[in-house]
Amino acid sequence: MGVVSISGSCCRLRWAAPPSPPALYGEPQPTGAIKVSGGYAKQVSSDFPKSHFAVWGRAAAVDKGLIKEVMAAHPADLMLLLLGFNDMGWFYSDSIGTLDSIHTLISNARAANPKIKFAIANVPQRSFIGGREDLPVSTNIYNSLLRDTIPKWSTTASPIHPVELEENYNCQPSSCPVGSDGLHPNAMGEYQIARAFSQTLVKDFRIGSSALSIPNDVPARPLPVPSNFKVFTSPGGVTATWDPGKPPCS
């Protein structure tokens, strides 16, 4: 079974790399798959699968135009989808526009494989950001729309099942103990995300016999502050450097 995972809010330790020059105003924007280099956190096994489409900072508004090409190059029959926060958080669209982007992504994926299955997560809340009173409201509206719409999108050949991430991820406008920065997961948060997906995989797709159990004691993952951090202009846009061995999390 091939599986494609798509996420816009995963947090990984990555090494710095020069950015590509941005397209000039009025020029066609790139549509090909974006290359991402760098490893996972040091504790992650070296044989952990690296062939995925989960990239930090992504929005459904972007991925909907990339997914058909990605699936044509890397066939899959099950998609784990965690997108939407960046669409509303970074003003790509409102809740209705985000739902439309998810629907377009599904349609484009089905164009590559009409029988692909989907496990689609709703959007978690995050700790409150001053001036963004709209974000908790938009998140609630989107999650309600997604819950009501998934059954209409689902087909016998290409079923879609929801992943209740918001309900299983302990992050709210008042506090976010499972987030390293008010949203992106710390070690416990990663367990909670994995458990939410495993519940859907077991219940709806009959993959596995029981949902992931979260250990009572999850060791904290150290996130040291990088030293000698510098940002300066460059031909590619902006370059950031820091001392080796202490990469920041983006």
Tab-separated table of C-alpha atoms in Angstrom:
chain	number	residue	atom	x	y	z
A	1	MET	CA	0.000	0.000	0.000
A	2	GLY	CA	1.313	3.417	-0.916
A	3	VAL	CA	0.601	6.270	1.468
A	4	VAL	CA	1.060	9.976	0.904
A	5	SER	CA	1.120	12.199	3.983
A	6	ILE	CA	0.435	15.894	3.625
A	7	SER	CA	0.831	18.349	6.434
A	8	GLY	CA	1.308	22.058	6.762
A	9	SER	CA	2.040	22.234	10.455
A	10	CYS	CA	4.649	19.617	11.146
A	11	CYS	CA	7.816	20.759	12.858
A	12	ARG	CA	11.153	19.197	11.983
A	13	LEU	CA	14.756	20.136	12.597
A	14	ARG	CA	16.245	21.054	9.228
A	15	TRP	CA	19.583	22.376	8.084
A	16	ALA	CA	19.813	25.752	6.410
A	17	ALA	CA	19.892	25.843	2.602
A	18	PRO	CA	20.043	28.797	0.199
A	19	PRO	CA	16.571	29.847	-1.001
A	20	SER	CA	15.637	29.870	-4.673
A	21	PRO	CA	15.163	33.294	-6.285
A	22	PRO	CA	11.478	34.261	-6.075
A	23	ALA	CA	9.466	34.760	-9.259
A	24	LEU	CA	9.131	38.369	-10.333
A	25	TYR	CA	5.736	40.061	-10.074
A	26	GLY	CA	3.528	38.994	-12.968
A	27	GLU	CA	5.578	35.920	-13.831
A	28	PRO	CA	4.033	32.432	-13.540
A	29	GLN	CA	4.555	30.957	-10.101
A	30	PRO	CA	6.336	27.586	-9.888
A	31	THR	CA	3.994	24.598	-9.839
A	32	GLY	CA	6.464	21.736	-9.415
A	33	ALA	CA	7.060	19.898	-6.179
A	34	ILE	CA	9.170	21.911	-3.764
A	35	LYS	CA	12.418	20.224	-2.758
A	36	VAL	CA	13.061	19.948	0.939
A	37	SER	CA	16.351	18.697	2.349
A	38	GLY	CA	17.419	17.927	5.857
A	39	GLY	CA	16.803	15.273	8.461
A	40	TYR	CA	14.411	14.712	11.320
A	41	ALA	CA	15.135	15.230	14.977
A	42	LYS	CA	18.217	13.376	16.162
A	43	GLN	CA	16.200	10.774	18.079
A	44	VAL	CA	14.346	9.603	14.954
A	45	SER	CA	15.605	6.361	13.455
A	46	SER	CA	17.595	6.755	10.245
A	47	ASP	CA	15.352	4.212	8.498
A	48	PHE	CA	12.198	6.263	9.131
A	49	PRO	CA	10.430	6.781	5.768
A	50	LYS	CA	11.538	9.939	3.991
A	51	SER	CA	9.351	9.583	0.899
A	52	HIS	CA	6.419	11.779	1.826
A	53	PHE	CA	4.863	15.098	0.910
A	54	ALA	CA	4.612	16.554	4.409
A	55	VAL	CA	6.288	19.947	4.234
A	56	TRP	CA	6.298	22.656	6.890
A	57	GLY	CA	4.505	25.891	6.135
A	58	ARG	CA	2.228	24.544	3.413
A	59	ALA	CA	-1.314	25.653	2.664
A	60	ALA	CA	-4.043	23.700	0.909
A	61	ALA	CA	-4.211	26.613	-1.519
A	62	VAL	CA	-0.690	25.668	-2.644
A	63	ASP	CA	-0.825	21.882	-2.431
A	64	LYS	CA	-4.022	21.608	-4.441
A	65	GLY	CA	-2.059	22.599	-7.537
A	66	LEU	CA	0.815	20.215	-6.809
A	67	ILE	CA	-0.867	17.012	-5.701
A	68	LYS	CA	-1.742	15.546	-9.105
A	69	GLU	CA	1.856	15.765	-10.290
A	70	VAL	CA	3.135	14.337	-7.004
A	71	MET	CA	0.772	11.373	-7.130
A	72	ALA	CA	1.553	10.726	-10.787
A	73	ALA	CA	5.229	10.438	-9.862
A	74	HIS	CA	4.606	8.588	-6.569
A	75	PRO	CA	1.410	6.479	-6.765
A	76	ALA	CA	-0.501	6.068	-3.522
A	77	ASP	CA	-3.839	4.641	-2.492
A	78	LEU	CA	-4.224	6.320	0.919
A	79	MET	CA	-3.728	9.984	1.787
A	80	LEU	CA	-3.285	11.318	5.325
A	81	LEU	CA	-4.177	14.990	5.099
A	82	LEU	CA	-3.448	17.658	7.714
A	83	LEU	CA	-3.843	21.078	6.106
A	84	GLY	CA	-5.884	24.213	6.549
A	85	PHE	CA	-4.395	26.161	9.427
A	86	ASN	CA	-1.938	28.066	7.251
A	87	ASP	CA	-4.706	28.934	4.791
A	88	MET	CA	-6.603	30.824	7.463
A	89	GLY	CA	-3.626	31.803	9.605
A	90	TRP	CA	-1.674	33.357	6.747
A	91	PHE	CA	-4.663	34.935	4.941
A	92	TYR	CA	-4.758	32.654	1.910
A	93	SER	CA	-8.501	32.372	2.410
A	94	ASP	CA	-11.319	32.309	4.916
A	95	SER	CA	-12.959	29.124	6.216
A	96	ILE	CA	-15.117	28.648	3.109
A	97	GLY	CA	-12.184	29.265	0.790
A	98	THR	CA	-10.093	26.772	2.749
A	99	LEU	CA	-12.801	24.155	2.411
A	100	ASP	CA	-12.867	24.795	-1.336
A	101	SER	CA	-9.093	24.327	-1.537
A	102	ILE	CA	-9.375	20.983	0.263
A	103	HIS	CA	-12.125	19.920	-2.141
A	104	THR	CA	-9.998	20.888	-5.142
A	105	LEU	CA	-7.041	18.975	-3.722
A	106	ILE	CA	-9.229	15.886	-3.362
A	107	SER	CA	-10.488	16.226	-6.940
A	108	ASN	CA	-6.967	16.612	-8.289
A	109	ALA	CA	-5.755	13.612	-6.309
A	110	ARG	CA	-8.643	11.554	-7.670
A	111	ALA	CA	-7.627	12.608	-11.192
A	112	ALA	CA	-4.380	10.710	-10.585
A	113	ASN	CA	-6.042	7.807	-8.752
A	114	PRO	CA	-9.868	7.588	-8.782
A	115	LYS	CA	-9.742	5.008	-5.973
A	116	ILE	CA	-7.564	6.871	-3.511
A	117	LYS	CA	-8.746	6.872	0.111
A	118	PHE	CA	-8.498	9.881	2.422
A	119	ALA	CA	-8.093	10.434	6.148
A	120	ILE	CA	-8.621	14.187	6.554
A	121	ALA	CA	-7.893	15.967	9.828
A	122	ASN	CA	-9.713	19.038	11.010
A	123	VAL	CA	-7.715	22.083	12.102
A	124	PRO	CA	-6.444	22.448	15.674
A	125	GLN	CA	-6.820	25.625	17.652
A	126	ARG	CA	-3.709	27.497	18.737
A	127	SER	CA	-2.843	29.800	21.621
A	128	PHE	CA	-4.323	33.248	21.173
A	129	ILE	CA	-2.481	35.782	19.004
A	130	GLY	CA	-3.253	39.426	19.689
A	131	GLY	CA	-5.045	41.014	16.770
A	132	ARG	CA	-6.160	37.649	15.371
A	133	GLU	CA	-9.516	37.339	17.065
A	134	ASP	CA	-10.755	35.964	13.752
A	135	LEU	CA	-8.629	32.833	13.874
A	136	PRO	CA	-10.457	30.804	16.577
A	137	VAL	CA	-13.770	31.709	14.929
A	138	SER	CA	-12.597	30.747	11.434
A	139	THR	CA	-11.178	27.484	12.767
A	140	ASN	CA	-14.508	26.563	14.354
A	141	ILE	CA	-16.441	27.435	11.203
A	142	TYR	CA	-14.072	25.452	8.986
A	143	ASN	CA	-14.151	22.384	11.235
A	144	SER	CA	-17.943	22.449	11.300
A	145	LEU	CA	-18.110	22.775	7.510
A	146	LEU	CA	-15.573	19.989	7.037
A	147	ARG	CA	-17.472	17.632	9.343
A	148	ASP	CA	-20.732	18.207	7.464
A	149	THR	CA	-19.175	18.067	4.001
A	150	ILE	CA	-16.916	15.005	4.163
A	151	PRO	CA	-19.849	12.557	3.818
A	152	LYS	CA	-20.931	14.410	0.659
A	153	TRP	CA	-17.444	14.171	-0.842
A	154	SER	CA	-16.942	10.526	0.066
A	155	THR	CA	-17.684	7.836	-2.514
A	156	THR	CA	-17.680	4.059	-2.465
A	157	ALA	CA	-14.623	3.936	-4.722
A	158	SER	CA	-12.825	6.779	-2.950
A	159	PRO	CA	-13.928	6.949	0.673
A	160	ILE	CA	-13.087	9.876	2.948
A	161	HIS	CA	-13.051	9.636	6.724
A	162	PRO	CA	-12.477	12.462	9.220
A	163	VAL	CA	-9.637	12.632	11.727
A	164	GLU	CA	-10.706	14.421	14.905
A	165	LEU	CA	-7.451	16.239	15.534
A	166	GLU	CA	-8.846	19.299	17.296
A	167	GLU	CA	-10.621	17.064	19.789
A	168	ASN	CA	-7.450	15.065	20.506
A	169	TYR	CA	-4.800	17.798	20.392
A	170	ASN	CA	-4.521	19.655	23.690
A	171	CYS	CA	-4.161	23.148	22.281
A	172	GLN	CA	-6.645	25.991	22.766
A	173	PRO	CA	-6.581	29.813	22.631
A	174	SER	CA	-6.181	29.816	26.429
A	175	SER	CA	-3.149	27.514	26.497
A	176	CYS	CA	-1.247	24.968	24.427
A	177	PRO	CA	0.747	22.566	26.617
A	178	VAL	CA	1.425	20.188	23.702
A	179	GLY	CA	2.828	22.910	21.444
A	180	SER	CA	6.406	24.139	21.363
A	181	ASP	CA	5.320	27.611	20.231
A	182	GLY	CA	1.583	27.766	20.814
A	183	LEU	CA	0.758	25.481	17.876
A	184	HIS	CA	3.503	23.244	16.462
A	185	PRO	CA	3.782	19.990	18.424
A	186	ASN	CA	6.299	19.160	21.082
A	187	ALA	CA	6.994	15.478	21.782
A	188	MET	CA	3.622	14.958	23.497
A	189	GLY	CA	1.848	16.840	20.724
A	190	GLU	CA	3.337	14.522	18.123
A	191	TYR	CA	1.939	11.535	20.010
A	192	GLN	CA	-1.495	13.149	20.129
A	193	ILE	CA	-1.483	13.837	16.381
A	194	ALA	CA	-0.391	10.273	15.652
A	195	ARG	CA	-3.083	8.892	17.962
A	196	ALA	CA	-5.810	10.929	16.258
A	197	PHE	CA	-4.842	9.542	12.853
A	198	SER	CA	-4.451	6.009	14.209
A	199	GLN	CA	-8.021	6.106	15.551
A	200	THR	CA	-9.350	6.765	12.051
A	201	LEU	CA	-7.040	4.216	10.416
A	202	VAL	CA	-8.157	1.485	12.812
A	203	LYS	CA	-11.857	2.334	12.992
A	204	ASP	CA	-12.605	3.302	9.405
A	205	PHE	CA	-9.891	1.664	7.312
A	206	ARG	CA	-9.319	-1.477	9.413
A	207	ILE	CA	-5.579	-0.818	9.445
A	208	GLY	CA	-4.160	-2.153	12.687
A	209	SER	CA	-6.009	-3.599	15.639
A	210	SER	CA	-5.934	-0.729	18.132
A	211	ALA	CA	-5.223	2.981	18.202
A	212	LEU	CA	-1.852	4.274	19.348
A	213	SER	CA	-1.418	4.396	23.109
A	214	ILE	CA	0.336	7.475	24.479
A	215	PRO	CA	2.968	6.620	27.119
A	216	ASN	CA	2.471	8.012	30.601
A	217	ASP	CA	5.923	9.568	30.465
A	218	VAL	CA	6.943	11.266	27.227
A	219	PRO	CA	10.468	12.720	27.483
A	220	ALA	CA	10.663	16.353	26.472
A	221	ARG	CA	12.588	17.088	23.299
A	222	PRO	CA	15.219	19.761	23.898
A	223	LEU	CA	14.942	22.795	21.644
A	224	PRO	CA	18.142	24.761	22.286
A	225	VAL	CA	18.207	28.377	21.189
A	226	PRO	CA	20.688	28.775	18.310
A	227	SER	CA	23.623	31.078	18.846
A	228	ASN	CA	25.137	33.608	16.466
A	229	PHE	CA	21.881	33.782	14.505
A	230	LYS	CA	22.056	36.253	11.612
A	231	VAL	CA	19.654	37.256	8.838
A	232	PHE	CA	20.724	39.280	5.816
A	233	THR	CA	19.629	40.019	2.262
A	234	SER	CA	20.933	37.851	-0.559
A	235	PRO	CA	20.285	37.247	-4.292
A	236	GLY	CA	17.784	34.538	-3.338
A	237	GLY	CA	15.825	36.798	-1.013
A	238	VAL	CA	16.855	36.393	2.622
A	239	THR	CA	19.565	34.158	4.097
A	240	ALA	CA	19.680	33.033	7.725
A	241	THR	CA	22.754	31.516	9.360
A	242	TRP	CA	23.498	30.140	12.827
A	243	ASP	CA	26.154	28.128	14.582
A	244	PRO	CA	26.342	24.460	13.399
A	245	GLY	CA	24.665	21.849	15.531
A	246	LYS	CA	21.896	24.114	16.826
A	247	PRO	CA	19.336	24.432	14.008
A	248	PRO	CA	16.086	26.242	14.810
A	249	CYS	CA	12.713	24.615	14.220
A	250	SER	CA	10.588	26.106	11.429
